[in-house]
Amino acid sequence: MTYVFKLPLKAASAWYPLLASACVAQVLDEMKVTNHVKFANDVFINDKKACGILCKSELHRCFKIEIGIGVNLNAPKEAYQDVPTASSLFSETGTTVDVIEFFWKLT
């Protein structure tokens, strides 16, 4: 999912990836999933990357920032055979995640 914000000032844009990562980590905490944020744009579950944040900003009449949040939710373990450092919430917990519910928790 991608969020777009238009702000009057370019205020500390370097903090936005970390804030987005913290939001994902908070949702995972609420789901009782142990996780950690790798500064500043990745979230790991069991030492495997399950989420990445990408931010893009521009200044044209106002400050605009796009925050893309990619969370691996329901992919099976087989999907990560070639990338042993990546995983999904389902692969690590065995629980299927309701994508819409996760989205609403994140917003």
mmCIF file with all atom_site columns, C-alpha atoms in Angstrom:
data_model
loop_
_atom_site.group_PDB
_atom_site.id
_atom_site.type_symbol
_atom_site.label_atom_id
_atom_site.label_alt_id
_atom_site.label_comp_id
_atom_site.label_asym_id
_atom_site.label_entity_id
_atom_site.label_seq_id
_atom_site.pdbx_PDB_ins_code
_atom_site.Cartn_x
_atom_site.Cartn_y
_atom_site.Cartn_z
_atom_site.occupancy
_atom_site.B_iso_or_equiv
_atom_site.pdbx_formal_charge
_atom_site.auth_seq_id
_atom_site.auth_comp_id
_atom_site.auth_asym_id
_atom_site.auth_atom_id
_atom_site.pdbx_PDB_model_num
ATOM 1   C CA . MET A 1 1   ? 0.000  0.000   0.000  1.00 0.00 ? 1   MET A CA 1
ATOM 2   C CA . THR A 1 2   ? 1.165  3.551   -0.605 1.00 0.00 ? 2   THR A CA 1
ATOM 3   C CA . TYR A 1 3   ? 0.247  6.626   1.373  1.00 0.00 ? 3   TYR A CA 1
ATOM 4   C CA . VAL A 1 4   ? 0.652  10.119  -0.111 1.00 0.00 ? 4   VAL A CA 1
ATOM 5   C CA . PHE A 1 5   ? 0.876  13.200  2.084  1.00 0.00 ? 5   PHE A CA 1
ATOM 6   C CA . LYS A 1 6   ? 1.059  16.799  0.948  1.00 0.00 ? 6   LYS A CA 1
ATOM 7   C CA . LEU A 1 7   ? 2.504  19.012  3.643  1.00 0.00 ? 7   LEU A CA 1
ATOM 8   C CA . PRO A 1 8   ? 3.205  22.760  3.786  1.00 0.00 ? 8   PRO A CA 1
ATOM 9   C CA . LEU A 1 9   ? 6.811  22.285  4.939  1.00 0.00 ? 9   LEU A CA 1
ATOM 10  C CA . LYS A 1 10  ? 9.628  19.866  4.300  1.00 0.00 ? 10  LYS A CA 1
ATOM 11  C CA . ALA A 1 11  ? 9.877  18.762  7.913  1.00 0.00 ? 11  ALA A CA 1
ATOM 12  C CA . ALA A 1 12  ? 12.440 16.097  8.815  1.00 0.00 ? 12  ALA A CA 1
ATOM 13  C CA . SER A 1 13  ? 11.658 13.838  5.855  1.00 0.00 ? 13  SER A CA 1
ATOM 14  C CA . ALA A 1 14  ? 14.418 11.429  6.894  1.00 0.00 ? 14  ALA A CA 1
ATOM 15  C CA . TRP A 1 15  ? 12.233 10.340  9.812  1.00 0.00 ? 15  TRP A CA 1
ATOM 16  C CA . TYR A 1 16  ? 9.285  9.141   7.715  1.00 0.00 ? 16  TYR A CA 1
ATOM 17  C CA . PRO A 1 17  ? 10.673 5.653   6.897  1.00 0.00 ? 17  PRO A CA 1
ATOM 18  C CA . LEU A 1 18  ? 11.391 5.046   10.572 1.00 0.00 ? 18  LEU A CA 1
ATOM 19  C CA . LEU A 1 19  ? 7.926  6.254   11.594 1.00 0.00 ? 19  LEU A CA 1
ATOM 20  C CA . ALA A 1 20  ? 6.293  3.974   9.015  1.00 0.00 ? 20  ALA A CA 1
ATOM 21  C CA . SER A 1 21  ? 8.389  1.022   10.224 1.00 0.00 ? 21  SER A CA 1
ATOM 22  C CA . ALA A 1 22  ? 7.373  1.789   13.800 1.00 0.00 ? 22  ALA A CA 1
ATOM 23  C CA . CYS A 1 23  ? 3.704  1.749   12.760 1.00 0.00 ? 23  CYS A CA 1
ATOM 24  C CA . VAL A 1 24  ? 4.064  -1.703  11.191 1.00 0.00 ? 24  VAL A CA 1
ATOM 25  C CA . ALA A 1 25  ? 5.948  -2.931  14.262 1.00 0.00 ? 25  ALA A CA 1
ATOM 26  C CA . GLN A 1 26  ? 3.158  -1.639  16.493 1.00 0.00 ? 26  GLN A CA 1
ATOM 27  C CA . VAL A 1 27  ? 0.509  -3.543  14.503 1.00 0.00 ? 27  VAL A CA 1
ATOM 28  C CA . LEU A 1 28  ? 2.632  -6.699  14.773 1.00 0.00 ? 28  LEU A CA 1
ATOM 29  C CA . ASP A 1 29  ? 3.034  -6.100  18.522 1.00 0.00 ? 29  ASP A CA 1
ATOM 30  C CA . GLU A 1 30  ? -0.754 -5.839  18.847 1.00 0.00 ? 30  GLU A CA 1
ATOM 31  C CA . MET A 1 31  ? -0.974 -9.192  17.024 1.00 0.00 ? 31  MET A CA 1
ATOM 32  C CA . LYS A 1 32  ? 1.518  -10.644 19.556 1.00 0.00 ? 32  LYS A CA 1
ATOM 33  C CA . VAL A 1 33  ? 4.159  -11.196 16.851 1.00 0.00 ? 33  VAL A CA 1
ATOM 34  C CA . THR A 1 34  ? 7.719  -10.623 18.023 1.00 0.00 ? 34  THR A CA 1
ATOM 35  C CA . ASN A 1 35  ? 9.508  -8.295  15.605 1.00 0.00 ? 35  ASN A CA 1
ATOM 36  C CA . HIS A 1 36  ? 12.243 -5.701  15.352 1.00 0.00 ? 36  HIS A CA 1
ATOM 37  C CA . VAL A 1 37  ? 12.899 -2.698  13.154 1.00 0.00 ? 37  VAL A CA 1
ATOM 38  C CA . LYS A 1 38  ? 16.180 -2.537  11.307 1.00 0.00 ? 38  LYS A CA 1
ATOM 39  C CA . PHE A 1 39  ? 16.988 1.132   10.949 1.00 0.00 ? 39  PHE A CA 1
ATOM 40  C CA . ALA A 1 40  ? 15.225 2.661   9.254  1.00 0.00 ? 40  ALA A CA 1
ATOM 41  C CA . ASN A 1 41  ? 13.036 0.925   6.766  1.00 0.00 ? 41  ASN A CA 1
ATOM 42  C CA . ASP A 1 42  ? 12.768 -2.829  7.382  1.00 0.00 ? 42  ASP A CA 1
ATOM 43  C CA . VAL A 1 43  ? 10.766 -4.917  9.840  1.00 0.00 ? 43  VAL A CA 1
ATOM 44  C CA . PHE A 1 44  ? 11.993 -8.410  10.746 1.00 0.00 ? 44  PHE A CA 1
ATOM 45  C CA . ILE A 1 45  ? 10.192 -11.391 12.254 1.00 0.00 ? 45  ILE A CA 1
ATOM 46  C CA . ASN A 1 46  ? 12.463 -14.154 13.614 1.00 0.00 ? 46  ASN A CA 1
ATOM 47  C CA . ASP A 1 47  ? 15.452 -12.415 12.012 1.00 0.00 ? 47  ASP A CA 1
ATOM 48  C CA . LYS A 1 48  ? 13.851 -12.585 8.551  1.00 0.00 ? 48  LYS A CA 1
ATOM 49  C CA . LYS A 1 49  ? 12.704 -9.551  6.591  1.00 0.00 ? 49  LYS A CA 1
ATOM 50  C CA . ALA A 1 50  ? 8.921  -9.430  6.358  1.00 0.00 ? 50  ALA A CA 1
ATOM 51  C CA . CYS A 1 51  ? 8.373  -5.751  5.571  1.00 0.00 ? 51  CYS A CA 1
ATOM 52  C CA . GLY A 1 52  ? 10.085 -2.996  3.636  1.00 0.00 ? 52  GLY A CA 1
ATOM 53  C CA . ILE A 1 53  ? 9.373  0.726   3.551  1.00 0.00 ? 53  ILE A CA 1
ATOM 54  C CA . LEU A 1 54  ? 10.172 3.003   0.621  1.00 0.00 ? 54  LEU A CA 1
ATOM 55  C CA . CYS A 1 55  ? 9.715  6.764   0.803  1.00 0.00 ? 55  CYS A CA 1
ATOM 56  C CA . LYS A 1 56  ? 9.917  9.251   -2.032 1.00 0.00 ? 56  LYS A CA 1
ATOM 57  C CA . SER A 1 57  ? 9.640  12.985  -1.530 1.00 0.00 ? 57  SER A CA 1
ATOM 58  C CA . GLU A 1 58  ? 9.500  16.039  -3.745 1.00 0.00 ? 58  GLU A CA 1
ATOM 59  C CA . LEU A 1 59  ? 9.070  19.752  -3.311 1.00 0.00 ? 59  LEU A CA 1
ATOM 60  C CA . HIS A 1 60  ? 6.781  21.427  -5.840 1.00 0.00 ? 60  HIS A CA 1
ATOM 61  C CA . ARG A 1 61  ? 4.497  24.141  -4.434 1.00 0.00 ? 61  ARG A CA 1
ATOM 62  C CA . CYS A 1 62  ? 4.221  21.975  -1.329 1.00 0.00 ? 62  CYS A CA 1
ATOM 63  C CA . PHE A 1 63  ? 6.191  19.148  0.185  1.00 0.00 ? 63  PHE A CA 1
ATOM 64  C CA . LYS A 1 64  ? 4.852  15.787  -0.986 1.00 0.00 ? 64  LYS A CA 1
ATOM 65  C CA . ILE A 1 65  ? 5.940  12.438  0.376  1.00 0.00 ? 65  ILE A CA 1
ATOM 66  C CA . GLU A 1 66  ? 4.898  8.995   -0.813 1.00 0.00 ? 66  GLU A CA 1
ATOM 67  C CA . ILE A 1 67  ? 5.308  6.179   1.686  1.00 0.00 ? 67  ILE A CA 1
ATOM 68  C CA . GLY A 1 68  ? 5.167  2.664   0.275  1.00 0.00 ? 68  GLY A CA 1
ATOM 69  C CA . ILE A 1 69  ? 4.741  -0.148  2.776  1.00 0.00 ? 69  ILE A CA 1
ATOM 70  C CA . GLY A 1 70  ? 5.260  -3.701  1.592  1.00 0.00 ? 70  GLY A CA 1
ATOM 71  C CA . VAL A 1 71  ? 4.378  -6.387  4.117  1.00 0.00 ? 71  VAL A CA 1
ATOM 72  C CA . ASN A 1 72  ? 4.688  -10.079 3.284  1.00 0.00 ? 72  ASN A CA 1
ATOM 73  C CA . LEU A 1 73  ? 1.497  -11.399 4.836  1.00 0.00 ? 73  LEU A CA 1
ATOM 74  C CA . ASN A 1 74  ? 0.273  -14.775 3.588  1.00 0.00 ? 74  ASN A CA 1
ATOM 75  C CA . ALA A 1 75  ? 2.988  -16.243 1.387  1.00 0.00 ? 75  ALA A CA 1
ATOM 76  C CA . PRO A 1 76  ? 3.970  -19.841 2.217  1.00 0.00 ? 76  PRO A CA 1
ATOM 77  C CA . LYS A 1 77  ? 7.509  -20.823 3.225  1.00 0.00 ? 77  LYS A CA 1
ATOM 78  C CA . GLU A 1 78  ? 8.085  -22.272 -0.245 1.00 0.00 ? 78  GLU A CA 1
ATOM 79  C CA . ALA A 1 79  ? 7.923  -18.749 -1.678 1.00 0.00 ? 79  ALA A CA 1
ATOM 80  C CA . TYR A 1 80  ? 11.160 -17.906 0.140  1.00 0.00 ? 80  TYR A CA 1
ATOM 81  C CA . GLN A 1 81  ? 13.267 -20.978 -0.667 1.00 0.00 ? 81  GLN A CA 1
ATOM 82  C CA . ASP A 1 82  ? 15.619 -18.868 -2.810 1.00 0.00 ? 82  ASP A CA 1
ATOM 83  C CA . VAL A 1 83  ? 15.717 -15.985 -0.310 1.00 0.00 ? 83  VAL A CA 1
ATOM 84  C CA . PRO A 1 84  ? 16.392 -17.459 3.144  1.00 0.00 ? 84  PRO A CA 1
ATOM 85  C CA . THR A 1 85  ? 16.618 -13.991 4.740  1.00 0.00 ? 85  THR A CA 1
ATOM 86  C CA . ALA A 1 86  ? 13.008 -13.134 3.830  1.00 0.00 ? 86  ALA A CA 1
ATOM 87  C CA . SER A 1 87  ? 9.707  -14.437 5.135  1.00 0.00 ? 87  SER A CA 1
ATOM 88  C CA . SER A 1 88  ? 6.046  -13.667 5.668  1.00 0.00 ? 88  SER A CA 1
ATOM 89  C CA . LEU A 1 89  ? 3.793  -13.339 8.665  1.00 0.00 ? 89  LEU A CA 1
ATOM 90  C CA . PHE A 1 90  ? 2.082  -16.611 7.722  1.00 0.00 ? 90  PHE A CA 1
ATOM 91  C CA . SER A 1 91  ? 5.386  -18.458 7.286  1.00 0.00 ? 91  SER A CA 1
ATOM 92  C CA . GLU A 1 92  ? 6.588  -17.383 10.716 1.00 0.00 ? 92  GLU A CA 1
ATOM 93  C CA . THR A 1 93  ? 3.366  -17.730 12.713 1.00 0.00 ? 93  THR A CA 1
ATOM 94  C CA . GLY A 1 94  ? 1.312  -20.321 10.821 1.00 0.00 ? 94  GLY A CA 1
ATOM 95  C CA . THR A 1 95  ? -1.661 -17.963 10.970 1.00 0.00 ? 95  THR A CA 1
ATOM 96  C CA . THR A 1 96  ? -3.411 -16.578 7.909  1.00 0.00 ? 96  THR A CA 1
ATOM 97  C CA . VAL A 1 97  ? -3.697 -12.799 8.059  1.00 0.00 ? 97  VAL A CA 1
ATOM 98  C CA . ASP A 1 98  ? -6.823 -10.960 6.956  1.00 0.00 ? 98  ASP A CA 1
ATOM 99  C CA . VAL A 1 99  ? -5.326 -8.419  4.537  1.00 0.00 ? 99  VAL A CA 1
ATOM 100 C CA . ILE A 1 100 ? -8.144 -5.882  4.937  1.00 0.00 ? 100 ILE A CA 1
ATOM 101 C CA . GLU A 1 101 ? -7.984 -6.102  8.732  1.00 0.00 ? 101 GLU A CA 1
ATOM 102 C CA . PHE A 1 102 ? -4.203 -5.617  8.666  1.00 0.00 ? 102 PHE A CA 1
ATOM 103 C CA . PHE A 1 103 ? -4.632 -2.603  6.377  1.00 0.00 ? 103 PHE A CA 1
ATOM 104 C CA . TRP A 1 104 ? -7.154 -0.999  8.727  1.00 0.00 ? 104 TRP A CA 1
ATOM 105 C CA . LYS A 1 105 ? -4.966 -1.617  11.753 1.00 0.00 ? 105 LYS A CA 1
ATOM 106 C CA . LEU A 1 106 ? -2.103 0.054   9.934  1.00 0.00 ? 106 LEU A CA 1
ATOM 107 C CA . THR A 1 107 ? -4.140 3.117   9.054  1.00 0.00 ? 107 THR A CA 1
#
